[in-house]
Coordinates of N, CA and C in Angstrom, one line a residue:
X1 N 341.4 97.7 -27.2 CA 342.6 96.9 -27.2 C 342.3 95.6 -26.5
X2 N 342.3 94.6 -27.1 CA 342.2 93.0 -26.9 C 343.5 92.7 -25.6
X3 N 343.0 91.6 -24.9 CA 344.4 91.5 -24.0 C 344.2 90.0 -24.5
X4 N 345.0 89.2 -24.9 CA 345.4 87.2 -24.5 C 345.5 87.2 -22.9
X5 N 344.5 86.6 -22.4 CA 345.5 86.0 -21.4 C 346.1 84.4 -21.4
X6 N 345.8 83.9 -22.8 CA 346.3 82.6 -22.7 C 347.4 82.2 -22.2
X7 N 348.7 83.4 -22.5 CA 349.3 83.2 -21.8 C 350.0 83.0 -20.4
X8 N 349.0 83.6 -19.6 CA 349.2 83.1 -18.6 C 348.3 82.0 -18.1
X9 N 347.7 81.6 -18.7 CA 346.8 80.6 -18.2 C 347.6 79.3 -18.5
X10 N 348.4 79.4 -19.8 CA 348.7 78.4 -19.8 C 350.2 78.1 -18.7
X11 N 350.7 79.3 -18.1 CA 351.9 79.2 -17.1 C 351.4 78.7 -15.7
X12 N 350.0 79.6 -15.6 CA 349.5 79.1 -13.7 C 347.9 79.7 -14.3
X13 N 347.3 78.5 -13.8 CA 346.2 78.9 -13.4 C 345.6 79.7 -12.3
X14 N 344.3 80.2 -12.9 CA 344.1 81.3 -12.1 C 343.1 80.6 -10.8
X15 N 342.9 79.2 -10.6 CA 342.1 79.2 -9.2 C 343.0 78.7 -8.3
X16 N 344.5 79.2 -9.2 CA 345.8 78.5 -8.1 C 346.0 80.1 -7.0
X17 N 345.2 80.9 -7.8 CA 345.6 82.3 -7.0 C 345.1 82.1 -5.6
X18 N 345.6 83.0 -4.3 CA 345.5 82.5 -3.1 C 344.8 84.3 -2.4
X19 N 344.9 84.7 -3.1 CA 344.5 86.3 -2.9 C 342.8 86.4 -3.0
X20 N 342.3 86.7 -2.2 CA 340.5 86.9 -2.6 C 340.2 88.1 -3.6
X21 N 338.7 87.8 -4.2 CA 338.7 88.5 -5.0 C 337.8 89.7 -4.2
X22 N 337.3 90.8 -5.3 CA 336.8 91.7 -4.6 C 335.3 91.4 -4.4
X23 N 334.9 92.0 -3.3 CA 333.3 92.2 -2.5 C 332.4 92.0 -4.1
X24 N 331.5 90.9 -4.0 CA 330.1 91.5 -5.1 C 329.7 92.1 -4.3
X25 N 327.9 92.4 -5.1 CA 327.3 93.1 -4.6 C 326.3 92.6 -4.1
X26 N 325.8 93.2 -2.4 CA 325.0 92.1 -1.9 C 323.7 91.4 -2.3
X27 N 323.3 90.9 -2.2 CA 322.1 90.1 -2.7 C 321.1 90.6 -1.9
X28 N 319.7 90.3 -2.8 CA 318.5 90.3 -2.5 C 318.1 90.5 -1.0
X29 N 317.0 91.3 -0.7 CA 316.8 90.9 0.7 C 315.5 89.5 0.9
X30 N 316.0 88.7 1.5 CA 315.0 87.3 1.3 C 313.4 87.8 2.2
X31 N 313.0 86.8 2.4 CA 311.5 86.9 2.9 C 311.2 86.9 4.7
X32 N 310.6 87.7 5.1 CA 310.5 88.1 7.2 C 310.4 86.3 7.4
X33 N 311.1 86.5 8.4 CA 311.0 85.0 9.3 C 309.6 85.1 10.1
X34 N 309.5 84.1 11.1 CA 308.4 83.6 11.5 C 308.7 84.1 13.2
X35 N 307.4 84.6 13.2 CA 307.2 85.2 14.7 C 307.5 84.6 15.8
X36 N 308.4 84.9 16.8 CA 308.8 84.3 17.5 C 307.7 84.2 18.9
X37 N 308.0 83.9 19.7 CA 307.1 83.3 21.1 C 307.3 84.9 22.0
X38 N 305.9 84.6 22.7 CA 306.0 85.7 24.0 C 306.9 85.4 24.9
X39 N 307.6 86.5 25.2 CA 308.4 86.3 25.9 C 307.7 86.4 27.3
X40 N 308.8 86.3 28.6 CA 308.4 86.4 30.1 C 308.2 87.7 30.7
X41 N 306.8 87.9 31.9 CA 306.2 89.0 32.1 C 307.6 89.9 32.9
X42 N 307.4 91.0 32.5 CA 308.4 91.5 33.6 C 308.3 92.1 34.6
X43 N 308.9 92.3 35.3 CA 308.5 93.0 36.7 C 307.5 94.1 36.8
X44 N 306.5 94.3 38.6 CA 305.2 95.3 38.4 C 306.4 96.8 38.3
X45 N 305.4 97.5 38.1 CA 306.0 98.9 38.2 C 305.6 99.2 39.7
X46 N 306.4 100.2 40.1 CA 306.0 100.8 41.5 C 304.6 101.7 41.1
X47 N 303.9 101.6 42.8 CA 302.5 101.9 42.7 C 302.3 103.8 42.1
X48 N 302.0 104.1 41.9 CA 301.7 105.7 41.5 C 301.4 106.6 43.3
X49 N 301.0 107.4 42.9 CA 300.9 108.5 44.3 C 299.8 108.1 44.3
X50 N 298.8 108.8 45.4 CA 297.8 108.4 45.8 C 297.0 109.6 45.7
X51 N 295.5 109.5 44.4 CA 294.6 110.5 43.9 C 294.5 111.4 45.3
X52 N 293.2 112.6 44.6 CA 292.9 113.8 45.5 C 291.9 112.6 46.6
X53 N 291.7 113.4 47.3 CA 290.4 112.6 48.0 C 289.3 113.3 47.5
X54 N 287.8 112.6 47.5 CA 287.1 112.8 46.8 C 286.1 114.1 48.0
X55 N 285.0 114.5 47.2 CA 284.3 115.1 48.2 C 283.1 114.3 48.6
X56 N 282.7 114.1 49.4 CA 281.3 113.1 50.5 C 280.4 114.1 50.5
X57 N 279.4 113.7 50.3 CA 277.5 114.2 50.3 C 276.9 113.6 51.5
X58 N 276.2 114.5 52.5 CA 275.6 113.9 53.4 C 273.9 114.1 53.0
X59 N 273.4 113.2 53.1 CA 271.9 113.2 53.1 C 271.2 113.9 54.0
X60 N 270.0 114.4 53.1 CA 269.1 115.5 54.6 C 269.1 114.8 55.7
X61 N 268.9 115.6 57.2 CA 268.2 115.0 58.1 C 266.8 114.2 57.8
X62 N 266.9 112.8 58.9 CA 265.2 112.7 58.7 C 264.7 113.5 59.7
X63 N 263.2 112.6 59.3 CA 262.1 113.5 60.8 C 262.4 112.8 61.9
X64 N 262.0 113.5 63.0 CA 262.1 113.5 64.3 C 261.1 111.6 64.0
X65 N 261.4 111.2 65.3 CA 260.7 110.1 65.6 C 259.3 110.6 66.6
X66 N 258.5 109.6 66.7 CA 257.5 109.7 67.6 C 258.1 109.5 69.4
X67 N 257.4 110.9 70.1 CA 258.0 111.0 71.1 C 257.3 109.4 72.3
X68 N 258.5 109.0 72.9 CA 258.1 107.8 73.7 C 257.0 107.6 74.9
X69 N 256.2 106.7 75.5 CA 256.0 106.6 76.8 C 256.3 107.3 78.2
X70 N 255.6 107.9 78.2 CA 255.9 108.2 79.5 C 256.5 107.4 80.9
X71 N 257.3 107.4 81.3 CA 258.2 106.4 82.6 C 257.3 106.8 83.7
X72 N 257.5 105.4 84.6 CA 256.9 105.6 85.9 C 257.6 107.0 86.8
X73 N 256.4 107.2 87.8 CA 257.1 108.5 88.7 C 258.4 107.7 90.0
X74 N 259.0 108.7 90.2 CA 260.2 108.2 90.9 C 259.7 108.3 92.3
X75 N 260.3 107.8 93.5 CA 259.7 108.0 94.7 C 260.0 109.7 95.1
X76 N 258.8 110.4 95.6 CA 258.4 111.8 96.2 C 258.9 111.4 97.6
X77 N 260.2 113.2 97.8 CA 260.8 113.1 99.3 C 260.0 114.6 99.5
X78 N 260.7 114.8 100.5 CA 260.5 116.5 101.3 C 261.3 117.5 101.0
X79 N 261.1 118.3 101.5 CA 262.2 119.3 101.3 C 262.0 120.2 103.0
X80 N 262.9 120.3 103.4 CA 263.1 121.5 104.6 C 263.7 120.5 105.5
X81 N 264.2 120.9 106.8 CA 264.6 120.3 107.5 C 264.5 119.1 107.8
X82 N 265.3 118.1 108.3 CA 265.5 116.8 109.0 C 264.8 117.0 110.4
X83 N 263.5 115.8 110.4 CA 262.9 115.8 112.0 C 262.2 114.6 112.3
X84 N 262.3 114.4 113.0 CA 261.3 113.2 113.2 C 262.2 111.9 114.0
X85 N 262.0 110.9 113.6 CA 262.7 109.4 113.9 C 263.1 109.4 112.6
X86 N 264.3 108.4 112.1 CA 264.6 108.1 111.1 C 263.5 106.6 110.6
X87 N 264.0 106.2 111.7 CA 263.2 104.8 111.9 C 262.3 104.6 112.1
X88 N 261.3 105.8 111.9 CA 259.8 105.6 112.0 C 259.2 105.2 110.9
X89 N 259.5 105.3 109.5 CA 258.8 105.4 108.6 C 259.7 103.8 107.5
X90 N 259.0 102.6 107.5 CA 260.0 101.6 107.0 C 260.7 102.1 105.5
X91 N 260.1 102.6 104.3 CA 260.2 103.6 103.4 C 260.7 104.8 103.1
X92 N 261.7 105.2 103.6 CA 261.2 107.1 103.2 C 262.6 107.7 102.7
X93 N 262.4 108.5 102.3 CA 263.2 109.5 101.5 C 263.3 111.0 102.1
X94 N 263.8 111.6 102.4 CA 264.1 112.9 103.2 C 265.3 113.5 102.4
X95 N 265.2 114.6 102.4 CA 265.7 116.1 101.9 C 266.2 116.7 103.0
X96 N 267.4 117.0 103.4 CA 267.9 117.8 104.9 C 268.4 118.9 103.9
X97 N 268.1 120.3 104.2 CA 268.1 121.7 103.3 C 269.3 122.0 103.9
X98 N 269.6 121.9 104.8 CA 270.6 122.4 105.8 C 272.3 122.2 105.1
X99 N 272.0 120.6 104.8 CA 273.8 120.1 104.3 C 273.2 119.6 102.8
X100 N 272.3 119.9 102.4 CA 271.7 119.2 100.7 C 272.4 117.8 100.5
X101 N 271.8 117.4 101.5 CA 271.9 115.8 101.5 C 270.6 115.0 102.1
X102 N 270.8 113.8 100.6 CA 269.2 112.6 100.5 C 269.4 111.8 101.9
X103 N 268.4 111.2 102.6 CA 268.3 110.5 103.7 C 267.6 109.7 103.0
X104 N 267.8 107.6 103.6 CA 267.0 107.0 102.9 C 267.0 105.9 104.4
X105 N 266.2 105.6 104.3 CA 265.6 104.5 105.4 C 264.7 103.2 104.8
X106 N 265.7 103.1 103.8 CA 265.2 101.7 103.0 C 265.3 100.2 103.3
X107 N 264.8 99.6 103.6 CA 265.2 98.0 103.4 C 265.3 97.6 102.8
X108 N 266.6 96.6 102.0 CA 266.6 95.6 101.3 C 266.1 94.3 101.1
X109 N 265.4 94.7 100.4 CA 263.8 93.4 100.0 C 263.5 92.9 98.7
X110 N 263.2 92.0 99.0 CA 262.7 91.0 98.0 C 261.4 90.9 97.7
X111 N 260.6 90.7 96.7 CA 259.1 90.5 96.3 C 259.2 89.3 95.5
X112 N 258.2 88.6 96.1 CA 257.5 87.2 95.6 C 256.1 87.2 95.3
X113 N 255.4 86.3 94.7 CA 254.2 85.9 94.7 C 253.7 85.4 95.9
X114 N 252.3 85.6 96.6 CA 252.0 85.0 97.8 C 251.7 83.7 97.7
X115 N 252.7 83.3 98.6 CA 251.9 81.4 98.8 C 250.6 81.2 98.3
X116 N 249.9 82.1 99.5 CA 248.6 81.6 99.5 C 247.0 82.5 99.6
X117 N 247.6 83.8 98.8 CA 246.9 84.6 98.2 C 247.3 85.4 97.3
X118 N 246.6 84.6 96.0 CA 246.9 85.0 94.9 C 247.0 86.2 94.4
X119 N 245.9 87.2 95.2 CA 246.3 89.0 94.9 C 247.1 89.4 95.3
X120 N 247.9 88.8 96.1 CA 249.0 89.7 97.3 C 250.3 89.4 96.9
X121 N 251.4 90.2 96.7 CA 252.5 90.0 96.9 C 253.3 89.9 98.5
X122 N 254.8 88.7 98.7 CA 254.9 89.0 99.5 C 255.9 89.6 99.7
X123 N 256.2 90.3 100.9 CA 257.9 91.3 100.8 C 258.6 90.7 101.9
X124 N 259.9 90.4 102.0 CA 261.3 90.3 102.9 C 262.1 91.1 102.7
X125 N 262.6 91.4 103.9 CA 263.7 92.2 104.1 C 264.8 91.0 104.4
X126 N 266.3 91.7 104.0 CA 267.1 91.0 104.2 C 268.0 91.4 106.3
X127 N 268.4 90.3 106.5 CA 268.9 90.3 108.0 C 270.4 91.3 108.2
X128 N 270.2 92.3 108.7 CA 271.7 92.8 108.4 C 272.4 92.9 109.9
X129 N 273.8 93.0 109.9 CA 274.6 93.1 111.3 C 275.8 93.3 110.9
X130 N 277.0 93.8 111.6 CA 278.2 94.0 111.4 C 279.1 93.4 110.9
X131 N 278.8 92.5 110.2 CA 279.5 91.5 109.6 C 279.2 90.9 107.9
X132 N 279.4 90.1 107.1 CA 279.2 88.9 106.2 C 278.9 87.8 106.7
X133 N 277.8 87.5 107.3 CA 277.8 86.4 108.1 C 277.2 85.0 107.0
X134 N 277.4 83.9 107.4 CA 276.8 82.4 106.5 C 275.9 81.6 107.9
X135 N 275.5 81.1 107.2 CA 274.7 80.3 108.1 C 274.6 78.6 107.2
X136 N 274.4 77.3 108.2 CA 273.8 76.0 108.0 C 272.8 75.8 108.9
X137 N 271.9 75.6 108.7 CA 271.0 74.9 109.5 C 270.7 72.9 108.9
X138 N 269.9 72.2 109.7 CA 269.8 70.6 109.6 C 269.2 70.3 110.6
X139 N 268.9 69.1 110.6 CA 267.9 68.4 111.7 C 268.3 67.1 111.8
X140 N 268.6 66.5 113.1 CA 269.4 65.1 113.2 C 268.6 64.7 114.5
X141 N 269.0 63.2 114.5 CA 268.7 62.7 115.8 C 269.8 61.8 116.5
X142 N 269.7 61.6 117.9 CA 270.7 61.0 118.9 C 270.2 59.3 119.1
X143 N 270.5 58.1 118.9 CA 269.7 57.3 118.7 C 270.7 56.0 119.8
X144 N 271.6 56.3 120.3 CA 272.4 56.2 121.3 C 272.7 56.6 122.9
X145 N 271.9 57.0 122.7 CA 271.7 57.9 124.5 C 273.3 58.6 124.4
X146 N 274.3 58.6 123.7 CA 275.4 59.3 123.7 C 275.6 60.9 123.2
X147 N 276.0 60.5 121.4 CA 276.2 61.1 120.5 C 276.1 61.1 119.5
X148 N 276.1 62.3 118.7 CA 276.3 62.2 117.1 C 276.9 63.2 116.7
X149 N 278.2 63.0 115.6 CA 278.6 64.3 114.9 C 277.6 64.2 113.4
X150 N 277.9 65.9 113.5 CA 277.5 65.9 112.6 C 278.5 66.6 111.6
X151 N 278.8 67.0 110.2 CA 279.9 66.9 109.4 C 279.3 68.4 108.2
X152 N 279.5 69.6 108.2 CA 279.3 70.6 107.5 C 280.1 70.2 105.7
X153 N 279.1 70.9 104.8 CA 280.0 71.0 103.5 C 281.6 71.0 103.7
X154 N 282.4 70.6 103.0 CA 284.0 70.1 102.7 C 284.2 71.6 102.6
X155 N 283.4 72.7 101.8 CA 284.0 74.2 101.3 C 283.7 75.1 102.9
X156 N 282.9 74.5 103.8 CA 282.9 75.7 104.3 C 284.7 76.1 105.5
X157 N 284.9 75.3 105.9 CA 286.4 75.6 106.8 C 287.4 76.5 105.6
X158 N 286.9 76.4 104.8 CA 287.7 77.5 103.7 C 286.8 79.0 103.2
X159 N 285.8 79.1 103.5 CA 284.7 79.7 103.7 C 284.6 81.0 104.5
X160 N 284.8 80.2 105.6 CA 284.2 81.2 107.3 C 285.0 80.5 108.3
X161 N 284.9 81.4 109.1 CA 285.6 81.1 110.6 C 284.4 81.7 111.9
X162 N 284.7 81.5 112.6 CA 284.4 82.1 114.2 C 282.9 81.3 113.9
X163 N 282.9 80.1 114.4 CA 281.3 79.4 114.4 C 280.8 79.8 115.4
X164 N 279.4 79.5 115.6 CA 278.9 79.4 117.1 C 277.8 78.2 116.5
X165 N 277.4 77.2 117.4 CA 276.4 76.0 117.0 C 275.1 76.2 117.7
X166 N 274.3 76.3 117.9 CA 273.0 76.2 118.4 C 272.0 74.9 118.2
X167 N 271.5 73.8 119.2 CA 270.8 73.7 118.9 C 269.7 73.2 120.1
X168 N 268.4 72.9 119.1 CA 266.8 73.1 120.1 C 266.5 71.3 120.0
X169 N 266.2 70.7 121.2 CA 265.3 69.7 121.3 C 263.7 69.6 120.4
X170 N 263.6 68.2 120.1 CA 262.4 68.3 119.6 C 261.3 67.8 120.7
X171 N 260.5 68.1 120.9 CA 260.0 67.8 122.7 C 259.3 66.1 122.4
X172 N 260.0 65.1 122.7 CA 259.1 63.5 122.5 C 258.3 63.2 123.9
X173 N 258.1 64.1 124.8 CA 257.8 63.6 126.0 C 257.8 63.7 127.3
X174 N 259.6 64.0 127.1 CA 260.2 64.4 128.3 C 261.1 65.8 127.9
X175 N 261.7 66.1 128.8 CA 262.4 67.2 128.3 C 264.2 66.4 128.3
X176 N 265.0 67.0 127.0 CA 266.2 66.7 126.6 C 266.9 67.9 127.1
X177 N 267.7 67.9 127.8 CA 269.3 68.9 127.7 C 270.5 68.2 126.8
X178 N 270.5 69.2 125.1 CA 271.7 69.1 124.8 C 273.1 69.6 124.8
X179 N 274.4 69.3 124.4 CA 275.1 70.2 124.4 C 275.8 69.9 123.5
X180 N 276.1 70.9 122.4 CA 277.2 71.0 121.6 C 278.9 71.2 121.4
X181 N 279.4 70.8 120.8 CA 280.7 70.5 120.8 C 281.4 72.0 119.7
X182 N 282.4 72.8 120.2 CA 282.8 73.4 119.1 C 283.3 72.5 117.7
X183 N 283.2 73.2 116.8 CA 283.4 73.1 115.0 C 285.0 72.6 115.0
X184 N 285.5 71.7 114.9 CA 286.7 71.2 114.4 C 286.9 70.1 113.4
X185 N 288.2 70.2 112.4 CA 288.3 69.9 111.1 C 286.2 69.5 110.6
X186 N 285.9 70.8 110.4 CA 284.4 71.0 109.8 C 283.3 69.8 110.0
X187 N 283.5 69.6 111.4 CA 282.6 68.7 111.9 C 282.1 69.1 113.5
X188 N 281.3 68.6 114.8 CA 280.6 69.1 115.2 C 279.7 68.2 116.1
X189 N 279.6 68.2 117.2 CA 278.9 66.5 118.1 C 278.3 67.5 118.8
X190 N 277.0 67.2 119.0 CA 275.7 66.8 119.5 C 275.7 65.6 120.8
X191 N 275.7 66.1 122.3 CA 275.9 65.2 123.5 C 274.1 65.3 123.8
X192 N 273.7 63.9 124.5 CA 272.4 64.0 125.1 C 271.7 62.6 124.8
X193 N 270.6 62.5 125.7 CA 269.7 61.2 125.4 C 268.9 61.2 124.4
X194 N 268.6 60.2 123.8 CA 267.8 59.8 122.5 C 267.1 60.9 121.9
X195 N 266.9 61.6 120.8 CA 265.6 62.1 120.6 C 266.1 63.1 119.1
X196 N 265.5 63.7 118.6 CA 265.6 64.6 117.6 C 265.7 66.1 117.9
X197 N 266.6 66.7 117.4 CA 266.9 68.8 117.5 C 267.1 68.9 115.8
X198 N 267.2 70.3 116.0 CA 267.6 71.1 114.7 C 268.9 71.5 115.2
X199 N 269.6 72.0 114.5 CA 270.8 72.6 114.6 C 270.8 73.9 114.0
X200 N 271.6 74.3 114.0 CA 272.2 76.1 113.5 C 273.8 75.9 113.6
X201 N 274.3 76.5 112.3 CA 275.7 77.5 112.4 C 275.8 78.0 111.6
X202 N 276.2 79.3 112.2 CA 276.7 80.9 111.9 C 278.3 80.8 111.8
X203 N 278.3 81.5 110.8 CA 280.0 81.3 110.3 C 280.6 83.0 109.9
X204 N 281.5 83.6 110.1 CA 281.5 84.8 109.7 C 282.7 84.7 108.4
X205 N 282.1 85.3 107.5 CA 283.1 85.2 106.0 C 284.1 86.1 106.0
X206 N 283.3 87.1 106.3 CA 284.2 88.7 105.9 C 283.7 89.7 107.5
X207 N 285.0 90.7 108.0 CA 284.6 91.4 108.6 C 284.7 93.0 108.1
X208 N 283.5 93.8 108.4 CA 283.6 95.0 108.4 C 285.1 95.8 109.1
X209 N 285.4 96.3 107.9 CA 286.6 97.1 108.3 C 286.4 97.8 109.3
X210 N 285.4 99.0 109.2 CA 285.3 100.1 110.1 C 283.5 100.1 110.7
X211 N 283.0 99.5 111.1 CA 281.5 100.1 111.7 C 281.0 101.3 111.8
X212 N 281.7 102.0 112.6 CA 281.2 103.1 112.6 C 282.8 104.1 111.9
X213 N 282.4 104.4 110.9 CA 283.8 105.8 110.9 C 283.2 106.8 110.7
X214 N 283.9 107.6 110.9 CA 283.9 109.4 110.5 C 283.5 109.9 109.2
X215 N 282.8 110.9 109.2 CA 282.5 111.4 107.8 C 283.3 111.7 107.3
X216 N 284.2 112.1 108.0 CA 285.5 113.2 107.0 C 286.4 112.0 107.0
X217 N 286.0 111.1 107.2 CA 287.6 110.3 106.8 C 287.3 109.1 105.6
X218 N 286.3 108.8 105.1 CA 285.5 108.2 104.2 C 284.8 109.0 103.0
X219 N 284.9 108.2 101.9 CA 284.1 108.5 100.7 C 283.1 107.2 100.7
X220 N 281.5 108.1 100.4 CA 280.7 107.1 100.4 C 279.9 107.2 98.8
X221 N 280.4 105.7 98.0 CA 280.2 105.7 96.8 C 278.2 105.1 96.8
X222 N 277.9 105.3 95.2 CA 276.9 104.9 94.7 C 276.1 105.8 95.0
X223 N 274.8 105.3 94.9 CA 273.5 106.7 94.7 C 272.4 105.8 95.6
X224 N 271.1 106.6 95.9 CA 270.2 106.4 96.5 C 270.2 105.1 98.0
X225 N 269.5 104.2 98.0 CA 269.9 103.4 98.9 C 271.1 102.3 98.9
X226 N 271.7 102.2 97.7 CA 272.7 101.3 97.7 C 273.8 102.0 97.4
X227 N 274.4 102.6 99.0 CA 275.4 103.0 99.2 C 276.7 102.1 100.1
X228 N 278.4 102.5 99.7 CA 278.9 101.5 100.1 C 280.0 102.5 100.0
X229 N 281.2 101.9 101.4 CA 282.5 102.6 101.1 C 283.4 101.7 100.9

């Protein structure tokens, strides 16, 4: 069966209609676009646990090394009783069996080459007494039939205390009597007629606490002759 629609076309056109028409059907799928850009890194991951520990190989021993030199001998003491002087022997080392304690009667000394013989070594002992003592020695002369000071290092009044001055004429002829003046602000006068002396001062730095103390009330440290409490 044929339909006319002339007649309504010729009453209202049909692109006067205001109603949509129905869905076609979709179209083709067109062609992939173009690859876009890398994008931004993103954050680290957290670190993982932490592996087994591994197992460690130790390598053989080596050989022994070659055994060394022989060292000099140490000083030879005694053994048995304590007898004698202590002070007889400038050197010595002693064994008392009795309390098993070292005796040493050593001097503190120095070795040099001899001035004035070349095979010989020479030895000093050092000066010891109850104290830290300092010493100045100098040689001046009186050229005034009066006086002269004389003027120690700026460090020593910070130094030492308790001076004593000594000093000796040099003989021109006749005989000199001098006399010395006590040490004040670190200076020092020399009275007498014309002529040349040496001088001396003894200064004491430090005093020994105790001189003589008791065994039992002291510890006496270090080893062999350089002992100290």
């Amino acid at each position: 069966m044929s339909i006319n629609y002339s007649q309504y076309l010729g009453a209202r056109r049909c692109c006067d209609l205001k109603t949509p028409g129905p869905t076609g059907p979709p179209g083709a799928t067109g062609p992939p676009g173009s690859i876009g850009g890398i994008g931004l890194t993103g954050p680290q991951g957290a670190t993982g646990p932490q592996g087994a520990t591994g197992r460690g190989c130790r390598g053989p021993t080596g050989s022994q090394g070659a055994t060394g030199p022989t060292g000099p001998s140490g000083l030879s003491g005694f053994t048995g009783s304590w007898s004698g002087e202590q002070g007889s022997t400038a050197n010595f080392v002693g064994y008392d069996s009795s309390n098993n304690s070292l005796y040493y009667n050593i001097a503190k000394t120095f070795v040099v080459d001899h001035p004035t013989d070349k095979d010989k070594y020479l030895v000093h002992a050092c000066l010891e007494g109850p104290e830290a003592g300092v010493y100045y020695r100098g040689k001046s002369e009186i050229i005034n039939n009066n006086m002269i000071t004389i003027e120690l290092p700026q460090y020593v009044k910070k130094l030492a205390t308790d001076f004593t001055v000594q000093v000796t004429p040099i003989f021109n002829g006749k005989l000199n009597v001098l006399n010395a003046s006590e040490i004040i602000n670190n200076k020092f006068s020399v009275y007498g007629e014309n002529g040349k002396f040496h001088w001396v001062v003894y200064g004491k730095r430090l005093s020994i606490h105790n001189v003589e103390p008791n065994k039992g009330e002291v510890k006496v440290k270090g080893s062999g002759p350089y002992l100290w409490i």
